[in-house]
Amino acid sequence: MARRRVAICDLIGRTVVRRNLVAGNWKMNGSRAMAAAWCADVAGNIGPAGAGEVAVCPPHILIAAVVGALAGSSVRVGAQDVDVNDNGAFTGQTSARLIADSGCRYVIVGHSERRAGYGESDQLVARKAGAALAFGLRPIICVGETRAQREAGDTEAVVGRQLAALLAGIVPEAWPEVVIAYEPVWAIGTGLTAAPDQAQQVHRFIRQRLAARDARIAAQCRILYGGSMKPDNAAQLIDQPDIDGGLVGGASLDAGDFLAICAAAGS
Ligand code: PEP
């Protein structure tokens, strides 16, 4: 199905249009050969930029090849992490300046694998988002609860705390460029997907929290769902009123599956 863009009015009556976004997260997967074949397939079949946007986030080492291979297509490229520093003696790290200079438009920030595996705090995630925004990148900022937190009834407390750090750390003028990805940790890479109404409930909570700060931020901010999104569940999820696309891990490695998810989002 091809989903419409969402047009809503903010509090002062202006029409705000949120374009769906489907972003692929290859994580630490792929190769130069895989990237060349994937880009040829996706660039050849994606069509012009329409109601939605499409992006792919390969490992840093493949970014240059992917940017080159997708040149002239409507598919944007993103990175999977960013350092808070601009430049200097930070061996192994990659700055927003370098990511933007490489031709990227997006960067994933605060993925649960980084929060859990590399000790990234809510405050560090907000600083990383700020660094990305300062260089014209759109951060895709991940939030979400673990299975234990959901079972303890703490989903809103956890997501609310993660959002509070973002609202404290990102200036209001920058929010139109911010994308939030709600990724329940228990659904990432597990094959378990949040049911559409279950995901919508948390997406609505996120939008309400944003609205409590500023109705315009809430109206403009795109909120993606991530967690075992596949061609057979994408349309139902993206059709929910507060879900504006998907952050896709495993299924983004297969060009055919990724294209099918983009089609479900009208992208
Ligand atoms: C992710 O890593 O952001 C993700 C959503 O992974 P998967 O689609 O494989 O669950």
PDB file of C-alpha atoms and ligand atoms in Angstrom:
ATOM      1  CA  MET A   1       0.000   0.000   0.000  1.00  0.00           C
ATOM      2  CA  ALA A   2       1.078   3.582  -0.485  1.00  0.00           C
ATOM      3  CA  ARG A   3       0.445   5.605   2.626  1.00  0.00           C
ATOM      4  CA  ARG A   4      -0.431   9.253   2.496  1.00  0.00           C
ATOM      5  CA  ARG A   5       1.655  11.983   4.010  1.00  0.00           C
ATOM      6  CA  VAL A   6       0.240  13.157   7.308  1.00  0.00           C
ATOM      7  CA  ALA A   7      -1.019  16.707   7.226  1.00  0.00           C
ATOM      8  CA  ILE A   8      -2.133  18.193  10.510  1.00  0.00           C
ATOM      9  CA  CYS A   9      -2.587  21.644  11.918  1.00  0.00           C
ATOM     10  CA  ASP A  10      -0.422  22.969  14.701  1.00  0.00           C
ATOM     11  CA  LEU A  11      -1.821  25.137  17.455  1.00  0.00           C
ATOM     12  CA  ILE A  12      -1.670  28.310  15.404  1.00  0.00           C
ATOM     13  CA  GLY A  13      -3.459  26.712  12.483  1.00  0.00           C
ATOM     14  CA  ARG A  14      -0.559  26.173  10.073  1.00  0.00           C
ATOM     15  CA  THR A  15      -0.540  22.953   8.105  1.00  0.00           C
ATOM     16  CA  VAL A  16       2.381  20.735   9.007  1.00  0.00           C
ATOM     17  CA  VAL A  17       3.300  17.850   6.731  1.00  0.00           C
ATOM     18  CA  ARG A  18       5.295  14.924   8.056  1.00  0.00           C
ATOM     19  CA  ARG A  19       6.921  12.850   5.336  1.00  0.00           C
ATOM     20  CA  ASN A  20       7.356   9.192   6.156  1.00  0.00           C
ATOM     21  CA  LEU A  21      10.955   8.050   6.480  1.00  0.00           C
ATOM     22  CA  VAL A  22      12.299   4.534   6.128  1.00  0.00           C
ATOM     23  CA  ALA A  23      15.919   4.202   7.274  1.00  0.00           C
ATOM     24  CA  GLY A  24      17.984   1.031   7.011  1.00  0.00           C
ATOM     25  CA  ASN A  25      20.525   0.216   9.730  1.00  0.00           C
ATOM     26  CA  TRP A  26      23.053  -2.291   8.439  1.00  0.00           C
ATOM     27  CA  LYS A  27      24.794  -2.368  11.831  1.00  0.00           C
ATOM     28  CA  MET A  28      28.239  -4.044  11.516  1.00  0.00           C
ATOM     29  CA  ASN A  29      27.237  -6.025   8.422  1.00  0.00           C
ATOM     30  CA  GLY A  30      27.870  -5.858   4.693  1.00  0.00           C
ATOM     31  CA  SER A  31      30.914  -5.697   2.446  1.00  0.00           C
ATOM     32  CA  ARG A  32      31.985  -3.630  -0.557  1.00  0.00           C
ATOM     33  CA  ALA A  33      30.509  -6.252  -2.889  1.00  0.00           C
ATOM     34  CA  MET A  34      27.225  -6.429  -0.969  1.00  0.00           C
ATOM     35  CA  ALA A  35      26.991  -2.625  -0.872  1.00  0.00           C
ATOM     36  CA  ALA A  36      27.530  -2.325  -4.641  1.00  0.00           C
ATOM     37  CA  ALA A  37      24.832  -4.901  -5.430  1.00  0.00           C
ATOM     38  CA  TRP A  38      22.383  -3.464  -2.850  1.00  0.00           C
ATOM     39  CA  CYS A  39      22.805   0.113  -4.082  1.00  0.00           C
ATOM     40  CA  ALA A  40      22.334  -0.890  -7.728  1.00  0.00           C
ATOM     41  CA  ASP A  41      19.148  -2.770  -6.856  1.00  0.00           C
ATOM     42  CA  VAL A  42      17.650  -0.104  -4.569  1.00  0.00           C
ATOM     43  CA  ALA A  43      18.661   2.899  -6.711  1.00  0.00           C
ATOM     44  CA  GLY A  44      17.249   1.147  -9.763  1.00  0.00           C
ATOM     45  CA  ASN A  45      13.891   0.401  -8.183  1.00  0.00           C
ATOM     46  CA  ILE A  46      13.147   3.115  -5.629  1.00  0.00           C
ATOM     47  CA  GLY A  47      11.587   5.710  -7.910  1.00  0.00           C
ATOM     48  CA  PRO A  48      11.777   9.477  -7.410  1.00  0.00           C
ATOM     49  CA  ALA A  49      11.480  11.029  -3.964  1.00  0.00           C
ATOM     50  CA  GLY A  50       7.756  10.993  -3.312  1.00  0.00           C
ATOM     51  CA  ALA A  51       5.558  11.178  -0.281  1.00  0.00           C
ATOM     52  CA  GLY A  52       8.295   9.614   1.807  1.00  0.00           C
ATOM     53  CA  GLU A  53      12.039   9.575   2.236  1.00  0.00           C
ATOM     54  CA  VAL A  54      14.488   6.684   2.251  1.00  0.00           C
ATOM     55  CA  ALA A  55      17.893   6.473   3.898  1.00  0.00           C
ATOM     56  CA  VAL A  56      20.492   3.790   4.529  1.00  0.00           C
ATOM     57  CA  CYS A  57      23.080   3.739   7.300  1.00  0.00           C
ATOM     58  CA  PRO A  58      26.013   1.470   6.458  1.00  0.00           C
ATOM     59  CA  PRO A  59      29.098   0.984   8.631  1.00  0.00           C
ATOM     60  CA  HIS A  60      31.402   4.031   8.522  1.00  0.00           C
ATOM     61  CA  ILE A  61      33.973   2.252   6.356  1.00  0.00           C
ATOM     62  CA  LEU A  62      31.381   1.730   3.580  1.00  0.00           C
ATOM     63  CA  ILE A  63      29.864   5.228   3.638  1.00  0.00           C
ATOM     64  CA  ALA A  64      31.992   6.660   0.817  1.00  0.00           C
ATOM     65  CA  ALA A  65      31.232   3.714  -1.472  1.00  0.00           C
ATOM     66  CA  VAL A  66      27.494   3.881  -0.705  1.00  0.00           C
ATOM     67  CA  VAL A  67      27.322   7.663  -1.191  1.00  0.00           C
ATOM     68  CA  GLY A  68      29.017   7.231  -4.575  1.00  0.00           C
ATOM     69  CA  ALA A  69      26.822   4.329  -5.647  1.00  0.00           C
ATOM     70  CA  LEU A  70      23.588   6.125  -4.681  1.00  0.00           C
ATOM     71  CA  ALA A  71      24.528   9.474  -6.252  1.00  0.00           C
ATOM     72  CA  GLY A  72      21.656  10.707  -8.395  1.00  0.00           C
ATOM     73  CA  SER A  73      19.074   8.531  -6.617  1.00  0.00           C
ATOM     74  CA  SER A  74      16.580   9.734  -4.020  1.00  0.00           C
ATOM     75  CA  VAL A  75      18.133   7.544  -1.312  1.00  0.00           C
ATOM     76  CA  ARG A  76      19.984   9.421   1.439  1.00  0.00           C
ATOM     77  CA  VAL A  77      22.896   8.042   3.414  1.00  0.00           C
ATOM     78  CA  GLY A  78      23.471   8.121   7.152  1.00  0.00           C
ATOM     79  CA  ALA A  79      26.023   6.999   9.729  1.00  0.00           C
ATOM     80  CA  GLN A  80      25.336   4.788  12.748  1.00  0.00           C
ATOM     81  CA  ASP A  81      27.033   6.843  15.466  1.00  0.00           C
ATOM     82  CA  VAL A  82      28.834  10.150  15.943  1.00  0.00           C
ATOM     83  CA  ASP A  83      31.355  11.570  18.384  1.00  0.00           C
ATOM     84  CA  VAL A  84      30.526  14.705  20.378  1.00  0.00           C
ATOM     85  CA  ASN A  85      33.855  16.332  19.459  1.00  0.00           C
ATOM     86  CA  ASP A  86      34.490  18.303  16.286  1.00  0.00           C
ATOM     87  CA  ASN A  87      38.006  17.126  15.504  1.00  0.00           C
ATOM     88  CA  GLY A  88      41.316  16.390  17.210  1.00  0.00           C
ATOM     89  CA  ALA A  89      43.005  13.598  19.156  1.00  0.00           C
ATOM     90  CA  PHE A  90      40.148  11.090  19.408  1.00  0.00           C
ATOM     91  CA  THR A  91      41.594   7.989  17.778  1.00  0.00           C
ATOM     92  CA  GLY A  92      39.011   5.772  16.156  1.00  0.00           C
ATOM     93  CA  GLN A  93      36.138   8.217  16.526  1.00  0.00           C
ATOM     94  CA  THR A  94      34.176   9.978  13.751  1.00  0.00           C
ATOM     95  CA  SER A  95      32.885  13.538  14.080  1.00  0.00           C
ATOM     96  CA  ALA A  96      29.690  15.049  12.710  1.00  0.00           C
ATOM     97  CA  ARG A  97      31.907  17.308  10.613  1.00  0.00           C
ATOM     98  CA  LEU A  98      33.452  14.266   8.873  1.00  0.00           C
ATOM     99  CA  ILE A  99      30.117  12.487   8.500  1.00  0.00           C
ATOM    100  CA  ALA A 100      28.530  15.530   6.865  1.00  0.00           C
ATOM    101  CA  ASP A 101      31.604  16.046   4.689  1.00  0.00           C
ATOM    102  CA  SER A 102      31.261  12.434   3.483  1.00  0.00           C
ATOM    103  CA  GLY A 103      27.867  13.196   1.979  1.00  0.00           C
ATOM    104  CA  CYS A 104      25.614  11.922   4.766  1.00  0.00           C
ATOM    105  CA  ARG A 105      22.306  13.514   5.704  1.00  0.00           C
ATOM    106  CA  TYR A 106      21.381  11.366   8.701  1.00  0.00           C
ATOM    107  CA  VAL A 107      23.041   9.757  11.692  1.00  0.00           C
ATOM    108  CA  ILE A 108      21.608   7.236  14.150  1.00  0.00           C
ATOM    109  CA  VAL A 109      22.177   8.277  17.749  1.00  0.00           C
ATOM    110  CA  GLY A 110      21.593   6.383  20.980  1.00  0.00           C
ATOM    111  CA  HIS A 111      20.796   2.991  19.466  1.00  0.00           C
ATOM    112  CA  SER A 112      20.064   0.523  22.279  1.00  0.00           C
ATOM    113  CA  GLU A 113      23.125  -1.501  21.262  1.00  0.00           C
ATOM    114  CA  ARG A 114      25.251   1.569  22.006  1.00  0.00           C
ATOM    115  CA  ARG A 115      23.386   2.494  25.177  1.00  0.00           C
ATOM    116  CA  ALA A 116      23.740  -1.055  26.540  1.00  0.00           C
ATOM    117  CA  GLY A 117      27.065  -2.118  25.033  1.00  0.00           C
ATOM    118  CA  TYR A 118      29.021   1.133  25.241  1.00  0.00           C
ATOM    119  CA  GLY A 119      27.450   2.765  28.290  1.00  0.00           C
ATOM    120  CA  GLU A 120      25.908   5.740  26.491  1.00  0.00           C
ATOM    121  CA  SER A 121      23.844   7.802  28.941  1.00  0.00           C
ATOM    122  CA  ASP A 122      20.734   9.819  28.088  1.00  0.00           C
ATOM    123  CA  GLN A 123      22.831  12.988  28.437  1.00  0.00           C
ATOM    124  CA  LEU A 124      25.580  11.730  26.097  1.00  0.00           C
ATOM    125  CA  VAL A 125      22.934  10.768  23.531  1.00  0.00           C
ATOM    126  CA  ALA A 126      21.518  14.318  23.693  1.00  0.00           C
ATOM    127  CA  ARG A 127      25.018  15.778  23.233  1.00  0.00           C
ATOM    128  CA  LYS A 128      25.636  13.526  20.227  1.00  0.00           C
ATOM    129  CA  ALA A 129      22.349  14.665  18.708  1.00  0.00           C
ATOM    130  CA  GLY A 130      23.403  18.277  19.282  1.00  0.00           C
ATOM    131  CA  ALA A 131      26.765  17.643  17.585  1.00  0.00           C
ATOM    132  CA  ALA A 132      24.984  16.144  14.568  1.00  0.00           C
ATOM    133  CA  LEU A 133      22.543  19.052  14.318  1.00  0.00           C
ATOM    134  CA  ALA A 134      25.379  21.573  14.477  1.00  0.00           C
ATOM    135  CA  PHE A 135      26.733  20.166  11.207  1.00  0.00           C
ATOM    136  CA  GLY A 136      23.405  19.960   9.380  1.00  0.00           C
ATOM    137  CA  LEU A 137      22.842  16.251   9.991  1.00  0.00           C
ATOM    138  CA  ARG A 138      19.453  14.902  10.995  1.00  0.00           C
ATOM    139  CA  PRO A 139      19.830  12.692  14.057  1.00  0.00           C
ATOM    140  CA  ILE A 140      17.632   9.598  14.264  1.00  0.00           C
ATOM    141  CA  ILE A 141      17.516   9.292  18.039  1.00  0.00           C
ATOM    142  CA  CYS A 142      16.565   5.886  19.438  1.00  0.00           C
ATOM    143  CA  VAL A 143      14.539   5.433  22.602  1.00  0.00           C
ATOM    144  CA  GLY A 144      12.860   2.348  24.032  1.00  0.00           C
ATOM    145  CA  GLU A 145      12.450   0.015  26.952  1.00  0.00           C
ATOM    146  CA  THR A 146      13.863  -3.434  27.683  1.00  0.00           C
ATOM    147  CA  ARG A 147      11.653  -6.458  28.176  1.00  0.00           C
ATOM    148  CA  ALA A 148      12.146  -6.310  31.965  1.00  0.00           C
ATOM    149  CA  GLN A 149      11.186  -2.632  32.009  1.00  0.00           C
ATOM    150  CA  ARG A 150       8.028  -3.325  29.976  1.00  0.00           C
ATOM    151  CA  GLU A 151       7.065  -6.231  32.203  1.00  0.00           C
ATOM    152  CA  ALA A 152       7.545  -4.015  35.261  1.00  0.00           C
ATOM    153  CA  GLY A 153       5.150  -1.463  33.741  1.00  0.00           C
ATOM    154  CA  ASP A 154       7.954   1.076  33.323  1.00  0.00           C
ATOM    155  CA  THR A 155       7.767   1.724  29.567  1.00  0.00           C
ATOM    156  CA  GLU A 156       6.508   5.306  29.857  1.00  0.00           C
ATOM    157  CA  ALA A 157       8.867   6.118  32.729  1.00  0.00           C
ATOM    158  CA  VAL A 158      11.886   4.908  30.738  1.00  0.00           C
ATOM    159  CA  VAL A 159      10.922   6.522  27.430  1.00  0.00           C
ATOM    160  CA  GLY A 160       9.843   9.683  29.276  1.00  0.00           C
ATOM    161  CA  ARG A 161      13.253   9.920  30.960  1.00  0.00           C
ATOM    162  CA  GLN A 162      15.082   9.434  27.649  1.00  0.00           C
ATOM    163  CA  LEU A 163      12.924  12.136  26.035  1.00  0.00           C
ATOM    164  CA  ALA A 164      13.407  14.545  28.937  1.00  0.00           C
ATOM    165  CA  ALA A 165      17.178  14.483  28.354  1.00  0.00           C
ATOM    166  CA  LEU A 166      16.620  15.267  24.665  1.00  0.00           C
ATOM    167  CA  LEU A 167      14.211  18.100  25.432  1.00  0.00           C
ATOM    168  CA  ALA A 168      16.712  19.541  27.910  1.00  0.00           C
ATOM    169  CA  GLY A 169      19.685  19.196  25.567  1.00  0.00           C
ATOM    170  CA  ILE A 170      18.378  20.140  22.104  1.00  0.00           C
ATOM    171  CA  VAL A 171      17.407  23.754  21.446  1.00  0.00           C
ATOM    172  CA  PRO A 172      13.797  24.272  20.205  1.00  0.00           C
ATOM    173  CA  GLU A 173      14.895  25.725  16.820  1.00  0.00           C
ATOM    174  CA  ALA A 174      16.721  22.480  15.966  1.00  0.00           C
ATOM    175  CA  TRP A 175      13.763  20.152  16.536  1.00  0.00           C
ATOM    176  CA  PRO A 176      12.335  20.268  12.979  1.00  0.00           C
ATOM    177  CA  GLU A 177      15.439  18.286  11.921  1.00  0.00           C
ATOM    178  CA  VAL A 178      15.134  15.693  14.687  1.00  0.00           C
ATOM    179  CA  VAL A 179      13.761  12.198  14.094  1.00  0.00           C
ATOM    180  CA  ILE A 180      12.870   9.948  17.041  1.00  0.00           C
ATOM    181  CA  ALA A 181      12.892   6.164  16.643  1.00  0.00           C
ATOM    182  CA  TYR A 182      10.878   4.194  19.175  1.00  0.00           C
ATOM    183  CA  GLU A 183      12.660   0.871  19.349  1.00  0.00           C
ATOM    184  CA  PRO A 184      11.460  -1.499  22.073  1.00  0.00           C
ATOM    185  CA  VAL A 185      14.693  -3.317  22.920  1.00  0.00           C
ATOM    186  CA  TRP A 186      12.864  -6.634  23.228  1.00  0.00           C
ATOM    187  CA  ALA A 187      11.820  -6.372  19.569  1.00  0.00           C
ATOM    188  CA  ILE A 188      15.241  -5.591  18.075  1.00  0.00           C
ATOM    189  CA  GLY A 189      16.691  -8.492  16.124  1.00  0.00           C
ATOM    190  CA  THR A 190      14.424 -10.959  17.923  1.00  0.00           C
ATOM    191  CA  GLY A 191      11.642 -11.437  15.390  1.00  0.00           C
ATOM    192  CA  LEU A 192       9.217 -10.156  18.042  1.00  0.00           C
ATOM    193  CA  THR A 193       7.401  -7.053  16.826  1.00  0.00           C
ATOM    194  CA  ALA A 194       5.283  -4.700  18.894  1.00  0.00           C
ATOM    195  CA  ALA A 195       1.648  -5.061  17.811  1.00  0.00           C
ATOM    196  CA  PRO A 196       0.530  -1.998  15.835  1.00  0.00           C
ATOM    197  CA  ASP A 197      -1.728  -0.718  18.645  1.00  0.00           C
ATOM    198  CA  GLN A 198       0.971  -1.422  21.243  1.00  0.00           C
ATOM    199  CA  ALA A 199       3.503   0.599  19.195  1.00  0.00           C
ATOM    200  CA  GLN A 200       0.954   3.358  18.524  1.00  0.00           C
ATOM    201  CA  GLN A 201       0.338   3.718  22.268  1.00  0.00           C
ATOM    202  CA  VAL A 202       4.000   4.514  22.910  1.00  0.00           C
ATOM    203  CA  HIS A 203       4.272   6.731  19.825  1.00  0.00           C
ATOM    204  CA  ARG A 204       1.267   8.730  21.040  1.00  0.00           C
ATOM    205  CA  PHE A 205       2.884   9.013  24.484  1.00  0.00           C
ATOM    206  CA  ILE A 206       6.088  10.345  22.849  1.00  0.00           C
ATOM    207  CA  ARG A 207       4.151  12.914  20.817  1.00  0.00           C
ATOM    208  CA  GLN A 208       2.227  14.012  23.896  1.00  0.00           C
ATOM    209  CA  ARG A 209       5.471  14.468  25.821  1.00  0.00           C
ATOM    210  CA  LEU A 210       6.842  16.597  22.978  1.00  0.00           C
ATOM    211  CA  ALA A 211       3.591  18.570  22.858  1.00  0.00           C
ATOM    212  CA  ALA A 212       3.812  19.297  26.568  1.00  0.00           C
ATOM    213  CA  ARG A 213       6.997  21.216  25.722  1.00  0.00           C
ATOM    214  CA  ASP A 214       5.962  22.725  22.382  1.00  0.00           C
ATOM    215  CA  ALA A 215       3.013  21.819  20.140  1.00  0.00           C
ATOM    216  CA  ARG A 216       4.965  22.703  17.000  1.00  0.00           C
ATOM    217  CA  ILE A 217       7.764  20.302  17.896  1.00  0.00           C
ATOM    218  CA  ALA A 218       5.208  17.546  18.436  1.00  0.00           C
ATOM    219  CA  ALA A 219       3.437  18.269  15.144  1.00  0.00           C
ATOM    220  CA  GLN A 220       6.640  18.308  13.096  1.00  0.00           C
ATOM    221  CA  CYS A 221       8.711  15.560  14.678  1.00  0.00           C
ATOM    222  CA  ARG A 222       8.822  12.279  12.813  1.00  0.00           C
ATOM    223  CA  ILE A 223       8.602   9.242  15.081  1.00  0.00           C
ATOM    224  CA  LEU A 224       9.754   5.974  13.490  1.00  0.00           C
ATOM    225  CA  TYR A 225       9.085   2.470  14.748  1.00  0.00           C
ATOM    226  CA  GLY A 226      11.986   0.014  14.913  1.00  0.00           C
ATOM    227  CA  GLY A 227      12.087  -3.617  15.994  1.00  0.00           C
ATOM    228  CA  SER A 228      11.829  -6.560  13.575  1.00  0.00           C
ATOM    229  CA  MET A 229       9.983  -4.519  10.944  1.00  0.00           C
ATOM    230  CA  LYS A 230       9.511  -6.737   7.874  1.00  0.00           C
ATOM    231  CA  PRO A 231       7.623  -6.515   4.570  1.00  0.00           C
ATOM    232  CA  ASP A 232       4.668  -8.391   6.079  1.00  0.00           C
ATOM    233  CA  ASN A 233       4.166  -6.131   9.125  1.00  0.00           C
ATOM    234  CA  ALA A 234       5.402  -2.737   7.886  1.00  0.00           C
ATOM    235  CA  ALA A 235       2.146  -1.432   6.401  1.00  0.00           C
ATOM    236  CA  GLN A 236       0.075  -2.092   9.532  1.00  0.00           C
ATOM    237  CA  LEU A 237       2.655  -0.407  11.732  1.00  0.00           C
ATOM    238  CA  ILE A 238       3.243   2.612   9.493  1.00  0.00           C
ATOM    239  CA  ASP A 239      -0.486   3.085   9.058  1.00  0.00           C
ATOM    240  CA  GLN A 240      -0.835   4.041  12.731  1.00  0.00           C
ATOM    241  CA  PRO A 241      -1.490   7.773  13.156  1.00  0.00           C
ATOM    242  CA  ASP A 242       1.668   8.547  15.147  1.00  0.00           C
ATOM    243  CA  ILE A 243       4.066   6.231  13.285  1.00  0.00           C
ATOM    244  CA  ASP A 244       5.936   8.089  10.535  1.00  0.00           C
ATOM    245  CA  GLY A 245       8.048   5.286   9.093  1.00  0.00           C
ATOM    246  CA  GLY A 246      10.554   2.719  10.249  1.00  0.00           C
ATOM    247  CA  LEU A 247      14.117   2.142  11.357  1.00  0.00           C
ATOM    248  CA  VAL A 248      14.880  -1.243   9.851  1.00  0.00           C
ATOM    249  CA  GLY A 249      17.765  -3.477  10.912  1.00  0.00           C
ATOM    250  CA  GLY A 250      17.912  -7.058   9.645  1.00  0.00           C
ATOM    251  CA  ALA A 251      15.419  -6.613   6.800  1.00  0.00           C
ATOM    252  CA  SER A 252      17.380  -3.671   5.387  1.00  0.00           C
ATOM    253  CA  LEU A 253      20.241  -5.976   4.372  1.00  0.00           C
ATOM    254  CA  ASP A 254      18.034  -7.552   1.714  1.00  0.00           C
ATOM    255  CA  ALA A 255      17.359  -5.029  -1.053  1.00  0.00           C
ATOM    256  CA  GLY A 256      14.050  -6.676  -2.001  1.00  0.00           C
ATOM    257  CA  ASP A 257      12.724  -6.668   1.566  1.00  0.00           C
ATOM    258  CA  PHE A 258      13.890  -3.092   2.076  1.00  0.00           C
ATOM    259  CA  LEU A 259      12.170  -1.945  -1.119  1.00  0.00           C
ATOM    260  CA  ALA A 260       8.958  -3.669  -0.016  1.00  0.00           C
ATOM    261  CA  ILE A 261       9.042  -1.810   3.317  1.00  0.00           C
ATOM    262  CA  CYS A 262       9.681   1.478   1.498  1.00  0.00           C
ATOM    263  CA  ALA A 263       6.678   0.776  -0.716  1.00  0.00           C
ATOM    264  CA  ALA A 264       4.542   0.126   2.384  1.00  0.00           C
ATOM    265  CA  ALA A 265       5.557   3.571   3.640  1.00  0.00           C
ATOM    266  CA  GLY A 266       4.838   5.259   0.318  1.00  0.00           C
ATOM    267  CA  SER A 267       8.552   6.106   0.135  1.00  0.00           C
TER     268      SER A 267
HETATM  269  C1  PEP B   1      17.661  -1.819  14.661  1.00  0.00           C
HETATM  270  O1  PEP B   1      18.760  -2.325  14.836  1.00  0.00           O
HETATM  271  O2  PEP B   1      17.534  -0.581  14.733  1.00  0.00           O
HETATM  272  C2  PEP B   1      16.542  -2.707  14.361  1.00  0.00           C
HETATM  273  C3  PEP B   1      15.335  -2.200  14.370  1.00  0.00           C
HETATM  274  O3  PEP B   1      16.861  -4.009  14.100  1.00  0.00           O
HETATM  275  P1  PEP B   1      15.838  -5.149  13.576  1.00  0.00           P
HETATM  276  O4  PEP B   1      14.987  -4.548  12.491  1.00  0.00           O
HETATM  277  O5  PEP B   1      16.732  -6.237  13.054  1.00  0.00           O
HETATM  278  O6  PEP B   1      15.027  -5.573  14.735  1.00  0.00           O
END
